[in-house]
Structures are given as C-alpha cells and as structure tokens.
PDB file of C-alpha atoms in Angstrom:
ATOM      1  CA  UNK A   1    -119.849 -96.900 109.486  1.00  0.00           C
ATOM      2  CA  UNK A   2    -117.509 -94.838 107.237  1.00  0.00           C
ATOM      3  CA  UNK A   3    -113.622 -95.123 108.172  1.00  0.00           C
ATOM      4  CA  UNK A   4    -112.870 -91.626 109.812  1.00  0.00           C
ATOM      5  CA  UNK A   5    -110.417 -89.137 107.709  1.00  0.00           C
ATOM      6  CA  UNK A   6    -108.389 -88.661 110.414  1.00  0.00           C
ATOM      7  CA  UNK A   7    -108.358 -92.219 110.792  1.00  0.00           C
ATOM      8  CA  UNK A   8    -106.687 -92.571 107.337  1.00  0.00           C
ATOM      9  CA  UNK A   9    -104.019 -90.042 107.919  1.00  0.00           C
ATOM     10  CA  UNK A  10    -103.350 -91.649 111.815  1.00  0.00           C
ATOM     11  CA  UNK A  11    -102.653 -94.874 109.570  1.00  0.00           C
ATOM     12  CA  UNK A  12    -100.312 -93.345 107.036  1.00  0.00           C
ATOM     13  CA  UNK A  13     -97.778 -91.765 110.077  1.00  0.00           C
ATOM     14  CA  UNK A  14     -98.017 -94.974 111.377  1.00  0.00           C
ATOM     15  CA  UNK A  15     -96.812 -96.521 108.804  1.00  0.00           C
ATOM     16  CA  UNK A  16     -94.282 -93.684 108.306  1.00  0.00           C
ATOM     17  CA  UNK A  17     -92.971 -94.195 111.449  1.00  0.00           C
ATOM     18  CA  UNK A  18     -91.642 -97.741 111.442  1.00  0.00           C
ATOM     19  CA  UNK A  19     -89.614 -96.906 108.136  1.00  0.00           C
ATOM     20  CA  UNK A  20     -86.579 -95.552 110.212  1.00  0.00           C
ATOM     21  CA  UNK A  21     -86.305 -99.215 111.939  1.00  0.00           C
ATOM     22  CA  UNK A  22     -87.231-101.178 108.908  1.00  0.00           C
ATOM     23  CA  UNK A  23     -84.137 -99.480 107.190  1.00  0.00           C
ATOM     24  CA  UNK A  24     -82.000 -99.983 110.085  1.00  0.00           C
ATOM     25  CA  UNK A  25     -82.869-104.008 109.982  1.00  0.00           C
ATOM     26  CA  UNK A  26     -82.620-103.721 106.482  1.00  0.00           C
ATOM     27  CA  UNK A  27     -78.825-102.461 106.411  1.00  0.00           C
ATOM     28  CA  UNK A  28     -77.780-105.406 108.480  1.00  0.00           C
ATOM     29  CA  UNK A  29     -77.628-107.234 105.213  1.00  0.00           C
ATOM     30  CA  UNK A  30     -78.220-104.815 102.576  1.00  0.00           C
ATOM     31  CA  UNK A  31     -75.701-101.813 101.351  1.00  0.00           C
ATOM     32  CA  UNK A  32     -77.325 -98.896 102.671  1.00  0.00           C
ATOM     33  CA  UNK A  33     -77.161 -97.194  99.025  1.00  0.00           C
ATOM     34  CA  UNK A  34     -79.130-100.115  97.719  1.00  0.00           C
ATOM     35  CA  UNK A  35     -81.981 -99.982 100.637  1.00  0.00           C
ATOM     36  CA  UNK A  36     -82.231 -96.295  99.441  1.00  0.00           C
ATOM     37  CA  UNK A  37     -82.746 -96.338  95.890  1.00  0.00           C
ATOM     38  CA  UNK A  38     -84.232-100.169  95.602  1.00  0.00           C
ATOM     39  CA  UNK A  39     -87.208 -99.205  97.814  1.00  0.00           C
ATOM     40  CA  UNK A  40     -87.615 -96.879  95.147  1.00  0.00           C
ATOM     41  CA  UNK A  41     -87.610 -99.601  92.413  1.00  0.00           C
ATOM     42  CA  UNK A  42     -89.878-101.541  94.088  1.00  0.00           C
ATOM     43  CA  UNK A  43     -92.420 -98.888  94.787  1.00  0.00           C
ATOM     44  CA  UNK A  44     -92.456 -97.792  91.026  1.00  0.00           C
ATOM     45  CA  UNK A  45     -92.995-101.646  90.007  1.00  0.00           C
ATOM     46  CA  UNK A  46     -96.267-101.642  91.953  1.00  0.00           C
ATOM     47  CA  UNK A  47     -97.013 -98.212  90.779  1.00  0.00           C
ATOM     48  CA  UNK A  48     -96.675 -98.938  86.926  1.00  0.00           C
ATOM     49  CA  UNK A  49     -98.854-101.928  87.768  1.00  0.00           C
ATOM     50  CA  UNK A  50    -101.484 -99.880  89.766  1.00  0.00           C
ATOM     51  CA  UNK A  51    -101.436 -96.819  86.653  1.00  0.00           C
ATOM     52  CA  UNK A  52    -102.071 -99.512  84.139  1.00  0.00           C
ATOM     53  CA  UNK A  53    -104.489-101.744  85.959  1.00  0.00           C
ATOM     54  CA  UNK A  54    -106.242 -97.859  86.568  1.00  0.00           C
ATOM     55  CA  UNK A  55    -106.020 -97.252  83.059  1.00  0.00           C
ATOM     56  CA  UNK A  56    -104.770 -93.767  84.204  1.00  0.00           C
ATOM     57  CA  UNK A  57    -103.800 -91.250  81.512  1.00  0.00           C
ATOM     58  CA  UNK A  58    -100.524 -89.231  81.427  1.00  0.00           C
ATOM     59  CA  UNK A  59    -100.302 -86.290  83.567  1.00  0.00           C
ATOM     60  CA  UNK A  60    -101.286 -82.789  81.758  1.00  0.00           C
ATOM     61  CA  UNK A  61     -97.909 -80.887  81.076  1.00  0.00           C
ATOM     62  CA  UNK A  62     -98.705 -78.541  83.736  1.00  0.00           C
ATOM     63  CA  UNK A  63     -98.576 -81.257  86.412  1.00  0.00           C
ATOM     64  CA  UNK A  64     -94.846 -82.219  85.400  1.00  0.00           C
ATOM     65  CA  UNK A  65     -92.928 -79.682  87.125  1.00  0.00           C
ATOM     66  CA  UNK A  66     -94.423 -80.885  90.528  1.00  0.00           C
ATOM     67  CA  UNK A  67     -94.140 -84.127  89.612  1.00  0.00           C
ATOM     68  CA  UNK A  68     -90.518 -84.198  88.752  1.00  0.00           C
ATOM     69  CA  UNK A  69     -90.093 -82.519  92.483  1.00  0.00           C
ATOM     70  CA  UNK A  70     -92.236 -84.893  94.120  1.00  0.00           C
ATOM     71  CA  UNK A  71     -89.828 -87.776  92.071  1.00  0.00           C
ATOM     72  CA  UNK A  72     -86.788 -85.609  93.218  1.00  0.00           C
ATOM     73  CA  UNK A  73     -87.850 -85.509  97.234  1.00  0.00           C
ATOM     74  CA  UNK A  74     -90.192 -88.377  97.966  1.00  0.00           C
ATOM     75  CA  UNK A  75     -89.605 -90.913  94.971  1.00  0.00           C
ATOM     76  CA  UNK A  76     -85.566 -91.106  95.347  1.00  0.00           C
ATOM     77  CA  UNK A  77     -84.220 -88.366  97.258  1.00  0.00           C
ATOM     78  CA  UNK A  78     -85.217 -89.053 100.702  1.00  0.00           C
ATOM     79  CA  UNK A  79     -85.321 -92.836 100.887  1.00  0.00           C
ATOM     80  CA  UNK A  80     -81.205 -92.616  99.688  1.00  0.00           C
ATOM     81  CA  UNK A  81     -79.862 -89.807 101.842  1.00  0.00           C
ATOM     82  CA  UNK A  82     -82.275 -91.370 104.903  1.00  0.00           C
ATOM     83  CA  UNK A  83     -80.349 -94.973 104.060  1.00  0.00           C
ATOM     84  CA  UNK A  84     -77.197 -94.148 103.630  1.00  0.00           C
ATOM     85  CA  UNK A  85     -77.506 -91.897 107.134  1.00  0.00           C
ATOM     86  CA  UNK A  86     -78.811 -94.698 108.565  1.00  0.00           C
ATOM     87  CA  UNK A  87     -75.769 -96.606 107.725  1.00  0.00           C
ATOM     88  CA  UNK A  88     -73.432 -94.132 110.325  1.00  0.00           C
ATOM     89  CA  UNK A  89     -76.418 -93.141 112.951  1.00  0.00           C
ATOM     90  CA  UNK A  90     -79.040 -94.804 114.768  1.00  0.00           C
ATOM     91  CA  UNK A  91     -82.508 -95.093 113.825  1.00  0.00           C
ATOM     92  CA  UNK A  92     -83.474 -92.668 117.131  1.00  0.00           C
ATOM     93  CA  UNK A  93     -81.200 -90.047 116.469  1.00  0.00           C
ATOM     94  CA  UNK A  94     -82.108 -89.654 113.017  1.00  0.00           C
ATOM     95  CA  UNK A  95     -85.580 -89.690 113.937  1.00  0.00           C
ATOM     96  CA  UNK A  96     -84.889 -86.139 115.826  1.00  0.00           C
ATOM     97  CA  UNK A  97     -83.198 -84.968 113.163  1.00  0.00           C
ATOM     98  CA  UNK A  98     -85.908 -85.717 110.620  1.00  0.00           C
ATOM     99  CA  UNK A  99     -88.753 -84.276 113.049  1.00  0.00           C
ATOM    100  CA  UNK A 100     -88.003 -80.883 111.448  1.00  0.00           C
ATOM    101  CA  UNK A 101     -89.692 -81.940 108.138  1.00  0.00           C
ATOM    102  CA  UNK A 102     -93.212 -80.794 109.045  1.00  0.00           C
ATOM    103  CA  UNK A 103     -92.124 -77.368 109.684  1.00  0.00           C
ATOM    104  CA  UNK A 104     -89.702 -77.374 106.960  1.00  0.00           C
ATOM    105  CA  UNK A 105     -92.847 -78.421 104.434  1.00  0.00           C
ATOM    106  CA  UNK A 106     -94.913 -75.898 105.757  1.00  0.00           C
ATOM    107  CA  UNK A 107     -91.892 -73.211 105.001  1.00  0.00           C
ATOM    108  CA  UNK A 108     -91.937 -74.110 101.496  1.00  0.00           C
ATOM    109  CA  UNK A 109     -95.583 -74.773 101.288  1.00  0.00           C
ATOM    110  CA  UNK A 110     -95.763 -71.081 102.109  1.00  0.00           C
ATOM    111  CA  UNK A 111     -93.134 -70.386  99.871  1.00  0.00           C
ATOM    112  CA  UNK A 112     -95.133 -71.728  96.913  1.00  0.00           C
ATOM    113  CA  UNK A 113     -98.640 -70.919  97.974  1.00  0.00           C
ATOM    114  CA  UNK A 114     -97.858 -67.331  98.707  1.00  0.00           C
ATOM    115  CA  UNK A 115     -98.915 -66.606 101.945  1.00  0.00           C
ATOM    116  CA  UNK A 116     -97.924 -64.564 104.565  1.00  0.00           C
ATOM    117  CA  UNK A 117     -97.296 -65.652 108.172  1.00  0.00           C
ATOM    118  CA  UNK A 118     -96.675 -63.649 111.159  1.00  0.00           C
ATOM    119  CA  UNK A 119     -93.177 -63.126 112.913  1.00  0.00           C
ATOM    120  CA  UNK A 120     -94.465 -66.408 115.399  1.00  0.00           C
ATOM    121  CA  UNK A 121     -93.931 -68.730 112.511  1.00  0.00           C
ATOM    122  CA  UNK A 122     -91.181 -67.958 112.117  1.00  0.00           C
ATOM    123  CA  UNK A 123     -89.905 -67.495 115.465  1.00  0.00           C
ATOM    124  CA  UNK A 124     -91.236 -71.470 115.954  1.00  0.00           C
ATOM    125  CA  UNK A 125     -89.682 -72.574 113.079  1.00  0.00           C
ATOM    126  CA  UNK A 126     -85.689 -70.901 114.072  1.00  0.00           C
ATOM    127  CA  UNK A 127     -86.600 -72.355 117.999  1.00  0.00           C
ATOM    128  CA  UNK A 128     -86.778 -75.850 116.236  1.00  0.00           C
ATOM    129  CA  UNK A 129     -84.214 -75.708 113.928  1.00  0.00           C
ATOM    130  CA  UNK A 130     -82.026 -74.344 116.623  1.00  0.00           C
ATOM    131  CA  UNK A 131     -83.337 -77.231 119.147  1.00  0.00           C
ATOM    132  CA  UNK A 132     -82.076 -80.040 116.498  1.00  0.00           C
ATOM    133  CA  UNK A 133     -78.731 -77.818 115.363  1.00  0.00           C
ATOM    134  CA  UNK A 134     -77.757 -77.710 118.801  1.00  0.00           C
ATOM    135  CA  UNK A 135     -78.925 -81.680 119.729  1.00  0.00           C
ATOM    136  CA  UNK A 136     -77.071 -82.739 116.536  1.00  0.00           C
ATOM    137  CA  UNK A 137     -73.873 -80.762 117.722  1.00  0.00           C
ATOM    138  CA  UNK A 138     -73.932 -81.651 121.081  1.00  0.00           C
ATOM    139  CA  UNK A 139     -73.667 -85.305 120.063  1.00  0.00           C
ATOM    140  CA  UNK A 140     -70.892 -84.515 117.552  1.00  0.00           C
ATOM    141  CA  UNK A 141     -68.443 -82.973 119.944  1.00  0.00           C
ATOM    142  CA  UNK A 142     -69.522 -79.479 118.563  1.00  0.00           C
ATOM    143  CA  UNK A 143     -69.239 -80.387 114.849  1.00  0.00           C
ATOM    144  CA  UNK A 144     -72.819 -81.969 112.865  1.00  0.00           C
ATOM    145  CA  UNK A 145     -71.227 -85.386 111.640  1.00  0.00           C
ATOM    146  CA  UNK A 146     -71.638 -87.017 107.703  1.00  0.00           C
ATOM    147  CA  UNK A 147     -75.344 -88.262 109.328  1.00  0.00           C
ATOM    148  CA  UNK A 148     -76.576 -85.087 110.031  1.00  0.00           C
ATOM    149  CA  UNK A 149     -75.738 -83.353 106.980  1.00  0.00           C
ATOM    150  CA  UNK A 150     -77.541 -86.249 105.260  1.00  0.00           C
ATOM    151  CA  UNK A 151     -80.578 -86.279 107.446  1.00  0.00           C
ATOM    152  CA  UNK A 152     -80.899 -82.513 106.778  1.00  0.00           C
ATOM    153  CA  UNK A 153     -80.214 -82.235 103.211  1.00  0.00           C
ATOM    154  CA  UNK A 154     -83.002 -84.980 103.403  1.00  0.00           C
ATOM    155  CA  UNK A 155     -85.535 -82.548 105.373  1.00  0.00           C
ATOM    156  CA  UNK A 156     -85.107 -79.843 102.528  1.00  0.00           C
ATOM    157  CA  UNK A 157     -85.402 -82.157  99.435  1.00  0.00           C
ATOM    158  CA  UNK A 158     -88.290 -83.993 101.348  1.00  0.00           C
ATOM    159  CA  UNK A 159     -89.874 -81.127 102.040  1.00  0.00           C
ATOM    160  CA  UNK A 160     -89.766 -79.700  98.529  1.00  0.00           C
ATOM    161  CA  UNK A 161     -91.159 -82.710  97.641  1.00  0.00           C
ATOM    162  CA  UNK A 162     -93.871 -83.095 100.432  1.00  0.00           C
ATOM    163  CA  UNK A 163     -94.743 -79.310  99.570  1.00  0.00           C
ATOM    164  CA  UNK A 164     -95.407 -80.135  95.602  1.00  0.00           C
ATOM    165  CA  UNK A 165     -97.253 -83.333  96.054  1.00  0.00           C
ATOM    166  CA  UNK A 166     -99.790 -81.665  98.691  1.00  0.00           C
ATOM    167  CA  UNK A 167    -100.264 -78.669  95.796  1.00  0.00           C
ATOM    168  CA  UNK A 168    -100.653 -81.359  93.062  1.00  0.00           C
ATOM    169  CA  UNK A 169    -103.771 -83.195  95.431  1.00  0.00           C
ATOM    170  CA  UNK A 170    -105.772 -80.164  95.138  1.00  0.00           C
ATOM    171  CA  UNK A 171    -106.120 -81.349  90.909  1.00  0.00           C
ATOM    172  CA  UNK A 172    -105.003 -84.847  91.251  1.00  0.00           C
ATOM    173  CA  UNK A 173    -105.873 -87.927  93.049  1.00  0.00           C
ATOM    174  CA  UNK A 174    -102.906 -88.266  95.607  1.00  0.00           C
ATOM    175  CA  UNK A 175    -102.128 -92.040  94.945  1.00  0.00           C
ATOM    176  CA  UNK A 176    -101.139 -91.106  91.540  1.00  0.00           C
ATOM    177  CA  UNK A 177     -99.270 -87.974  92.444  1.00  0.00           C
ATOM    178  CA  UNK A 178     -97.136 -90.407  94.339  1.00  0.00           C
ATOM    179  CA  UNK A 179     -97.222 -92.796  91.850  1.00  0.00           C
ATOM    180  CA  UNK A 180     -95.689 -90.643  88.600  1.00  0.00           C
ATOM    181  CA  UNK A 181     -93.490 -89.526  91.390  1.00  0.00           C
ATOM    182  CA  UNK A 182     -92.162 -93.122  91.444  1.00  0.00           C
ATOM    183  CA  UNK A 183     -92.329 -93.705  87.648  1.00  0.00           C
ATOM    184  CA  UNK A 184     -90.392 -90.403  87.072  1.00  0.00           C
ATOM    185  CA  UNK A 185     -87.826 -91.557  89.372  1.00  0.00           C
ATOM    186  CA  UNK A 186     -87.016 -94.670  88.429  1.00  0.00           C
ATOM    187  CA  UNK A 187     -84.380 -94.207  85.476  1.00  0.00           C
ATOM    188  CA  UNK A 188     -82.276 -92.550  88.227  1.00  0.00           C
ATOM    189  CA  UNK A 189     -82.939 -95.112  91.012  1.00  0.00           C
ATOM    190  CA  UNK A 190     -82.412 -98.419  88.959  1.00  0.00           C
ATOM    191  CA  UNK A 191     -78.842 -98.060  87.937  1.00  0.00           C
ATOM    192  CA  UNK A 192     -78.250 -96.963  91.199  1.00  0.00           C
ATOM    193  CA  UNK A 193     -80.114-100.017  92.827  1.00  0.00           C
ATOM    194  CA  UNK A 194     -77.936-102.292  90.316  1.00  0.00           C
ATOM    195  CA  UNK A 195     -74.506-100.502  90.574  1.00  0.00           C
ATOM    196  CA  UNK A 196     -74.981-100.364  94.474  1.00  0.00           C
ATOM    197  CA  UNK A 197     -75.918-104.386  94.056  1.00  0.00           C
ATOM    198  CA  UNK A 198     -73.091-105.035  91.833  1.00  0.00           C
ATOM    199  CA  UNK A 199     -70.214-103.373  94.124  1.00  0.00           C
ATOM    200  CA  UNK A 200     -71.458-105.090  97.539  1.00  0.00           C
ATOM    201  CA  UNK A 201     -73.133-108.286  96.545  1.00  0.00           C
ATOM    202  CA  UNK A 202     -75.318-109.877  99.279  1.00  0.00           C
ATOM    203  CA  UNK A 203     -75.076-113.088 100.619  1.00  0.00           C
ATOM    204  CA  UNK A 204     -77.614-115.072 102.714  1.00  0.00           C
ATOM    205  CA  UNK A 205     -79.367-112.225 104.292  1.00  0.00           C
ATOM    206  CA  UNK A 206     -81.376-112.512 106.911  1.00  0.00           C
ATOM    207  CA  UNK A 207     -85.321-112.275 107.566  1.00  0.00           C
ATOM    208  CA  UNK A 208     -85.383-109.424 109.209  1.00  0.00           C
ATOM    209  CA  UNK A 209     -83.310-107.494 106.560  1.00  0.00           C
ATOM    210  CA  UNK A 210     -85.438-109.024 103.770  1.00  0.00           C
ATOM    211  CA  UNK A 211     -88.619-107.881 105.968  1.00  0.00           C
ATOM    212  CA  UNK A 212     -87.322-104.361 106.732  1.00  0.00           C
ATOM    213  CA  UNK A 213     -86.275-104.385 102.653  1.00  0.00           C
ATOM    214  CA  UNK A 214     -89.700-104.817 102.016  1.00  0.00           C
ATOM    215  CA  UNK A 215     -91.413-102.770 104.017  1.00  0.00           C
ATOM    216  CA  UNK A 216     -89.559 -99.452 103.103  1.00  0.00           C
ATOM    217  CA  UNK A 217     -89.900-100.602  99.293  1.00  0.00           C
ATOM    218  CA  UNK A 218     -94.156-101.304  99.692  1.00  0.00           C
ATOM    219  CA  UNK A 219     -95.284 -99.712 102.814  1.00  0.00           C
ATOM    220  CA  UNK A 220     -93.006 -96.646 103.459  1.00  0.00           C
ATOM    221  CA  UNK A 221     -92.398 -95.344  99.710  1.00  0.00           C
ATOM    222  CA  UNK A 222     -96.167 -95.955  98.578  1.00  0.00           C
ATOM    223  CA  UNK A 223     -98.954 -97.983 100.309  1.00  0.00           C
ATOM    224  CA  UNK A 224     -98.895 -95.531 103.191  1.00  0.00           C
ATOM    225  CA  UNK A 225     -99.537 -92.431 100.921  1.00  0.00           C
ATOM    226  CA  UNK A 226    -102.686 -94.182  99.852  1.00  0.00           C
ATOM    227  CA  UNK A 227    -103.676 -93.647 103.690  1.00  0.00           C
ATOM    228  CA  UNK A 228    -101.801 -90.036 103.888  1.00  0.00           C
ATOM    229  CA  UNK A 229    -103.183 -88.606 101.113  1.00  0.00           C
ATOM    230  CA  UNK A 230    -106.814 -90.226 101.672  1.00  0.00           C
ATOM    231  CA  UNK A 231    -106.541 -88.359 105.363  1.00  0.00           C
ATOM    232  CA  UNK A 232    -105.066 -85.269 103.590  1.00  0.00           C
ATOM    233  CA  UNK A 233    -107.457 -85.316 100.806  1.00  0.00           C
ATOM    234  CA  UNK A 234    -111.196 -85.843 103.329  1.00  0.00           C
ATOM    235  CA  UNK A 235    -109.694 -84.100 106.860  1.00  0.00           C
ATOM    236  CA  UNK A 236    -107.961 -81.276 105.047  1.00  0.00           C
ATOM    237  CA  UNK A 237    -104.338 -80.430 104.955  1.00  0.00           C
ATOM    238  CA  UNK A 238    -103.568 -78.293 108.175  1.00  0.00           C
ATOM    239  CA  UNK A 239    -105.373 -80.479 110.077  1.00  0.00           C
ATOM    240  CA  UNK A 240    -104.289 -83.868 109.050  1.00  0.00           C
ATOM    241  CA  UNK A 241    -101.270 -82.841 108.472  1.00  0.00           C
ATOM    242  CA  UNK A 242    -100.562 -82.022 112.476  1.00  0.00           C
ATOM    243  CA  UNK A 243    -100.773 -85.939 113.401  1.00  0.00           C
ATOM    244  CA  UNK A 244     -97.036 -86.290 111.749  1.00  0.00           C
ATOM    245  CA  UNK A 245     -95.853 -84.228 114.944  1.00  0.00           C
ATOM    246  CA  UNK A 246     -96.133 -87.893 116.673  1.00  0.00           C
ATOM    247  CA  UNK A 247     -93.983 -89.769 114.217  1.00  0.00           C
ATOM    248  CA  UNK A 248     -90.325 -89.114 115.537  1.00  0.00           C
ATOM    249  CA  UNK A 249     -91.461 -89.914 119.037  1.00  0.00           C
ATOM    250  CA  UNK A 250     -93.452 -93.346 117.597  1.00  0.00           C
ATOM    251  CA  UNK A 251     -90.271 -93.877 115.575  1.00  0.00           C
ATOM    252  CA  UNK A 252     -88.240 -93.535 119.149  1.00  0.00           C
ATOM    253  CA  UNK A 253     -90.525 -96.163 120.550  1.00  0.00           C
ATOM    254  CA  UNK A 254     -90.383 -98.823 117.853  1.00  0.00           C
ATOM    255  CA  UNK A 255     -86.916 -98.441 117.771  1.00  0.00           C
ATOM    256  CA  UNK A 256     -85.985 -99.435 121.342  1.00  0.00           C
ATOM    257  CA  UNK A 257     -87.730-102.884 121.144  1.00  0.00           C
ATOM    258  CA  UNK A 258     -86.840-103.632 117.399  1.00  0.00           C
ATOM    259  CA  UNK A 259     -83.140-102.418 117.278  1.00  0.00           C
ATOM    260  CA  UNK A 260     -81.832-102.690 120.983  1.00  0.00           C
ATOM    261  CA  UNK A 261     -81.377 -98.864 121.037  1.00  0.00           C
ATOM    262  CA  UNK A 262     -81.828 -96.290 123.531  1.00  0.00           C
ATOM    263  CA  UNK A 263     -82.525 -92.400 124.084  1.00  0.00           C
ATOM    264  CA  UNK A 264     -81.650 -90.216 126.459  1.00  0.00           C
ATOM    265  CA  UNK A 265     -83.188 -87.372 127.994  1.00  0.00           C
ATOM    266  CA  UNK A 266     -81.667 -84.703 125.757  1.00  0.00           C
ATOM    267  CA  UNK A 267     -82.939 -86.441 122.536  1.00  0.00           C
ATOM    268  CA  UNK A 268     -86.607 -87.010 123.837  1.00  0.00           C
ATOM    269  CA  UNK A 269     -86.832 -83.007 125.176  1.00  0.00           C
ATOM    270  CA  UNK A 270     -86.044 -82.091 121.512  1.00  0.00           C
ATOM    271  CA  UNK A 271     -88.235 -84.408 119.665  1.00  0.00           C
ATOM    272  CA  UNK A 272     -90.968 -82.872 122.318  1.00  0.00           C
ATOM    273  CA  UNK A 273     -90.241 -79.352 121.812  1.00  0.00           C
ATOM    274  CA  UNK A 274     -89.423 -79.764 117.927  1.00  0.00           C
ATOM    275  CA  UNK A 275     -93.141 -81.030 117.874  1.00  0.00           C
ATOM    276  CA  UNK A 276     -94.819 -78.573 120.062  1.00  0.00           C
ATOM    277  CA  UNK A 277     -92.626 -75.950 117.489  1.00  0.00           C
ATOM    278  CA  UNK A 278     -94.053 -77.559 114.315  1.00  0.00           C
ATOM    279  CA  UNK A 279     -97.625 -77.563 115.786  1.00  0.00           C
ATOM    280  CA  UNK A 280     -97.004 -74.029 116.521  1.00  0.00           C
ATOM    281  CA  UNK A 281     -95.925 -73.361 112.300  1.00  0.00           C
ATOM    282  CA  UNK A 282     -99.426 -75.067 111.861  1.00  0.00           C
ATOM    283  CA  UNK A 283    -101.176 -73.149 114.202  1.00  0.00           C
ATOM    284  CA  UNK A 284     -99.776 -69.890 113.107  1.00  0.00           C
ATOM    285  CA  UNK A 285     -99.525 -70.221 109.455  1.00  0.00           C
ATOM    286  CA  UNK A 286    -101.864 -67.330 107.247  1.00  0.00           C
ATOM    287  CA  UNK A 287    -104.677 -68.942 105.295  1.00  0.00           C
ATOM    288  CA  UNK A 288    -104.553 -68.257 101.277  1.00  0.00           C
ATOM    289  CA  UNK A 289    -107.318 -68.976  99.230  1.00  0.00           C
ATOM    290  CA  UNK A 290    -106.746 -72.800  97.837  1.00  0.00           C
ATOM    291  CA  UNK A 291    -108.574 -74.586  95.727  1.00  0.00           C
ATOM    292  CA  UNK A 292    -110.052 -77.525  97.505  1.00  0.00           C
ATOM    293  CA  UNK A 293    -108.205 -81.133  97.284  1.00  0.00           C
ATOM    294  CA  UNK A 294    -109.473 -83.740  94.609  1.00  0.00           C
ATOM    295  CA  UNK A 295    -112.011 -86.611  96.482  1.00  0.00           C
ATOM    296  CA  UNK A 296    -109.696 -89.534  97.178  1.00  0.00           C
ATOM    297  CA  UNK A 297    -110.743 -92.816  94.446  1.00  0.00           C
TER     298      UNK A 297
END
C-alpha cells in the first residue's frame, strides 16, 4: 500500500516542528550565528552530494531568479535570523511569532501568482498579524524586543522564499529546488559559519548541542523538504499546505519536555487563533489557473 500524500507532508511539519528546540539545545554550546548559517553548510554538503550522485543538470536561466530567493529565504536567511533570535527568546515564544509564516506565504504567493482574494483574506490575515503584534508587545512591556524584529524579518524573507520554491515545483522536482537553494547559498553562509567559529570557539560541547546541531543542519534545512515537497507535489498545494497550521502548537509541545519551558494562556490563545486565521487565508484565497506541480522522483 502506497504511502499517503498527505502522509508525506504530515512528516515534513513534523520534522519542521522540532527545529525551534533543536536550535535552542544547539545554542547551549554553539554561537547562535554559527547554528544559523552552519546548518546551512551542512545542508548544501549533502545537497552537492545528492545533485551529483543524481547527475542533475544546471537549472535553465529562467529558474535562477527563484532560486536565488529560495537561497535568500530558506537556504540562509531564515535558519540565521531564527538562531540568532533564539539566542535572546525562548523556543515557545518564537514559535508564535513564526506561526504567521503560512499566511504571510500565501500573501506573497498571491502577490506573484496574480490572483485576487476577497476583503476576508485579508481581513484574516491583519486579525493575525494583529494577534502576534499585540502578544509580542504585551511581553515586551509595550515595545517588540531585538527577538521579535528577528523572528519577523524572518517570516517575510521565509515567506518570499517559501512563495518561490512552491512556484518553482510546478517545473521542477522540489528536492532540487531546495537543493540549488542550498548550493546558491553557500558562498554567503560559509564565511559566515567560519568567522562566527573563529570569534567564539567551542569547547567540549555537549550531546545534546551536537544532536540539536545536527538536526537543524540534515533534517530541518533539507531532508524534511524531501517529505514537504513530496506532500506538496501528490496532495496539492492548498491542501497540504494547511497541515503547517499545527506546527507552532507541536513546536509548543516539544518544547516543554525538551527545554524545561513553559506557556501561558495568552501565548497558546494566539498560536490557536493565528492558526484558525491562516486556515481562513487558505480557505479564502481566489484560485488562478496554475500549471500543475512536477511528479515527485
């Protein structure tokens, strides 16, 4: 019997949704600047390896302008401003934060594909945003702190990102969308890795830093798109795509076991209504005529 589709995306947010912690354990021992981009170096080593063992030819020159945004969001951008967040906030607090990134990808997915939702998009989307502006202030004495102008500069560059690799499945096969995302990145996130390395050198870490090192650098930043885009690619986008509204509240739950940490009342209601807002964006958004997304191989 055939793995279901929505299986495959169900993995890939589960995966997703432990990266939060992993980082966390992973900044006990490791600058958070190096966590950031070196999950990014080690992503791209197993990509070059996987392109090459594939035999896979270079992208057609129309594919590059994704793929440099796809580099920009998903291959560097969001693993460093997620890390070094991580190094002032806790792993549940940024996970509210973050839980605006479905509905910010759909914005710019419209954006890009052209079409034309109705004023209840919309009015979802502001009734999020508004639910994490004012959960973010009211935990920073009325002002957003460092951490949450990381964590949202990290929903808009994700997002651009997120929105680009989706467009790029419809021609190509999404593991190597994500994978040129990670080779294109990599002269930007190796000196970083090595400068960040060279100015806080570390020392005997422990297992459960090198553990959570790893996990964001194979599991988080590439062997879960393999599942995503698989689920994406056979299920369809806007419906897959609607099982990420239980990552921040998965993310809350490993967290409390894993890191010791705790969330009140006020940071569960928004993670609840921020998803029942995204699943609203989905619900609402205007269908465009797409072409259909490449067969996962």
């Amino acid at each position: 019997m055939a793995f279901p589709s929505l299986g495959w995306a169900a993995l890939g947010v589960l995966a997703f949704s432990f990266t939060f912690p992993a980082t966390t354990l992973a900044e006990r021992s490791f600058d958070p600047l190096l966590v950031g981009a070196g999950r990014s170096v080690i992503s791209a080593a197993i990509a070059l390896v996987c392109l090459r063992w594939f035999r896979v030819a270079l992208p057609d020159r129309e594919h590059w302008p994704g793929l440099i945004a796809v580099a920009l969001g998903c291959g560097i951008g969001f693993g460093v401003l997620t890390a070094l967040a991580l190094g002032r906030t806790t792993s549940t607090h940024a996970a509210v934060v973050v839980g605006l990134l479905p509905a910010a990808t759909a914005i710019v997915a419209v954006i890009r594909v052209g079409d034309r939702p109705g004023p209840l998009f919309w009015a979802a989307s502001l009734v999020g945003t508004a639910a994490v502006t004012a959960y973010a202030l009211s935990r920073g004495a009325g002002a957003l702190h460092p951490a949450d102008l990381l964590l949202l500069a990290s929903v808009v560059i994700a997002a651009i990102g997120y929105a680009e690799g989706g467009r790029l499945t419809r021609t190509l096969p999404g593991w190597q969308v994500t994978a040129w995302g990670l080779v294109i990145a990599l002269p930007i996130a190796l000196p970083l890795t090595i400068a960040a390395g060279v100015a806080n050198p570390v020392r005997g870490p422990a297992a459960s830093a090198i553990l959570g090192f790893l996990y964001v650098g194979t599991i988080s930043t590439f062997f879960g798109f393999f599942a995503w885009y698989r689920g994406l690619a056979e299920a369809g986008v806007a419906k897959a795509s609607q099982l990420q509204l239980a990552q921040p509240l998965l993310t809350i739950a490993w967290s409390i076991p894993l890191l010791g940490e705790s969330v009140d009342a006020l940071g569960l209601f928004t993670a609840v209504i921020v998803a029942i807002c995204v699943f609203v964006t989905q619900k609402t958004r205007s269908g465009s005529r797409a072409a259909k997304p490449v067969a996962y191989r």
